[in-house]
C-alpha cells in the first residue's frame, strides 16, 4: 500500500527511521531532521553481567537495522551511514533533500 509521509516541526532520532518507511518523503520548509547514534539506558546498574550483555546485544541489533534502513533510503554504503550517525547532526529540509532523506519540500501541509 503506498504511503506518503510528511515531516513538519521536527523529525528526530528514531522518528527518522519511521520517516524512511515511505517512498514519498515530504517536508515542510520549517522542519528539522536529526540523525544520531543510538543510546542505551541501563536502569539497574547492579544487574548480572549477562543481563547487561543481552541489553547491549539488543542495542546492536537495533543499530544494525537502523544502518541498513538509512543505507537503503539514502543510497549510501553502510560505512558512510555509520560515519553519519556517529557524527550526529541536524539537517534543514534542503540539506535533508540533498542527503536523500526528503524527496520533496512543500509549502504547506494541505
Short mmCIF file of C-alpha atoms in Angstrom, two decimals:
data_model
loop_
_atom_site.label_atom_id
_atom_site.label_comp_id
_atom_site.label_asym_id
_atom_site.label_seq_id
_atom_site.Cartn_x
_atom_site.Cartn_y
_atom_site.Cartn_z
CA UNK A 1 0.00 0.00 0.00
CA UNK A 2 1.53 3.34 -0.99
CA UNK A 3 2.26 5.63 1.93
CA UNK A 4 3.23 9.29 1.85
CA UNK A 5 4.84 10.77 4.93
CA UNK A 6 5.22 14.44 5.80
CA UNK A 7 7.79 15.84 8.20
CA UNK A 8 6.79 19.07 9.91
CA UNK A 9 8.29 20.63 13.00
CA UNK A 10 10.90 18.08 14.00
CA UNK A 11 11.73 14.57 12.82
CA UNK A 12 14.39 13.39 15.22
CA UNK A 13 16.10 10.31 16.49
CA UNK A 14 14.08 7.10 15.96
CA UNK A 15 11.40 9.09 14.10
CA UNK A 16 13.81 9.42 11.16
CA UNK A 17 13.71 5.62 10.82
CA UNK A 18 9.91 5.74 10.63
CA UNK A 19 10.18 8.63 8.14
CA UNK A 20 12.25 6.35 5.89
CA UNK A 21 9.35 3.87 5.62
CA UNK A 22 7.78 5.78 2.74
CA UNK A 23 8.95 6.09 -0.85
CA UNK A 24 7.48 9.62 -0.90
CA UNK A 25 9.00 11.63 1.97
CA UNK A 26 7.80 15.24 2.13
CA UNK A 27 8.99 18.04 4.38
CA UNK A 28 7.57 21.44 5.18
CA UNK A 29 10.04 24.30 4.87
CA UNK A 30 10.47 24.72 8.63
CA UNK A 31 11.12 21.08 9.57
CA UNK A 32 14.37 19.86 11.19
CA UNK A 33 15.75 16.35 10.86
CA UNK A 34 18.21 14.78 13.30
CA UNK A 35 20.17 11.59 12.78
CA UNK A 36 22.43 10.31 15.53
CA UNK A 37 23.84 7.20 17.14
CA UNK A 38 21.50 5.31 19.43
CA UNK A 39 21.83 5.23 23.18
CA UNK A 40 21.28 2.60 25.84
CA UNK A 41 19.92 3.30 29.30
CA UNK A 42 20.70 0.75 31.95
CA UNK A 43 18.10 1.19 34.65
CA UNK A 44 19.63 -1.04 37.31
CA UNK A 45 23.44 -0.90 37.23
CA UNK A 46 23.83 -3.84 39.62
CA UNK A 47 22.22 -6.48 37.39
CA UNK A 48 24.25 -9.57 36.45
CA UNK A 49 26.68 -9.11 33.58
CA UNK A 50 24.62 -11.48 31.39
CA UNK A 51 21.66 -9.09 31.57
CA UNK A 52 23.85 -6.15 30.52
CA UNK A 53 25.27 -8.23 27.67
CA UNK A 54 21.76 -9.07 26.48
CA UNK A 55 20.80 -5.38 26.55
CA UNK A 56 23.90 -4.50 24.54
CA UNK A 57 23.17 -7.27 22.03
CA UNK A 58 19.63 -5.94 21.58
CA UNK A 59 21.01 -2.43 21.08
CA UNK A 60 23.44 -3.75 18.47
CA UNK A 61 20.60 -5.46 16.58
CA UNK A 62 18.66 -2.17 16.54
CA UNK A 63 21.78 -0.24 15.44
CA UNK A 64 22.41 -2.61 12.53
CA UNK A 65 18.77 -2.37 11.45
CA UNK A 66 18.92 1.44 11.53
CA UNK A 67 22.13 1.48 9.50
CA UNK A 68 20.57 -0.83 6.91
CA UNK A 69 17.42 1.27 6.64
CA UNK A 70 19.37 4.53 6.30
CA UNK A 71 21.73 2.97 3.74
CA UNK A 72 18.82 1.85 1.57
CA UNK A 73 16.96 5.15 1.88
CA UNK A 74 19.94 7.45 1.40
CA UNK A 75 21.56 5.19 -1.21
CA UNK A 76 24.81 5.22 0.74
CA UNK A 77 27.12 2.46 1.91
CA UNK A 78 26.74 1.15 5.43
CA UNK A 79 30.19 2.57 6.19
CA UNK A 80 29.05 6.06 5.10
CA UNK A 81 25.93 5.73 7.23
CA UNK A 82 27.97 4.56 10.22
CA UNK A 83 30.07 7.73 9.97
CA UNK A 84 26.94 9.87 9.59
CA UNK A 85 25.18 8.51 12.66
CA UNK A 86 28.33 8.60 14.81
CA UNK A 87 28.80 12.26 13.88
CA UNK A 88 25.19 13.04 14.75
CA UNK A 89 23.72 16.13 13.19
CA UNK A 90 20.60 18.03 12.28
CA UNK A 91 19.53 19.00 8.79
CA UNK A 92 17.21 21.62 7.41
CA UNK A 93 14.82 20.43 4.66
CA UNK A 94 17.16 21.32 1.80
CA UNK A 95 20.09 19.54 3.45
CA UNK A 96 17.84 16.55 4.13
CA UNK A 97 16.76 16.55 0.48
CA UNK A 98 20.38 16.61 -0.72
CA UNK A 99 21.16 13.78 1.69
CA UNK A 100 18.30 11.73 0.23
CA UNK A 101 16.15 11.70 3.35
CA UNK A 102 13.50 14.04 1.89
CA UNK A 103 12.11 13.57 -1.61
CA UNK A 104 10.19 16.86 -1.83
CA UNK A 105 9.87 20.10 0.12
CA UNK A 106 6.34 21.51 0.29
CA UNK A 107 4.96 24.93 1.24
CA UNK A 108 2.04 23.75 3.38
CA UNK A 109 0.50 20.57 4.75
CA UNK A 110 -2.78 20.71 2.84
#
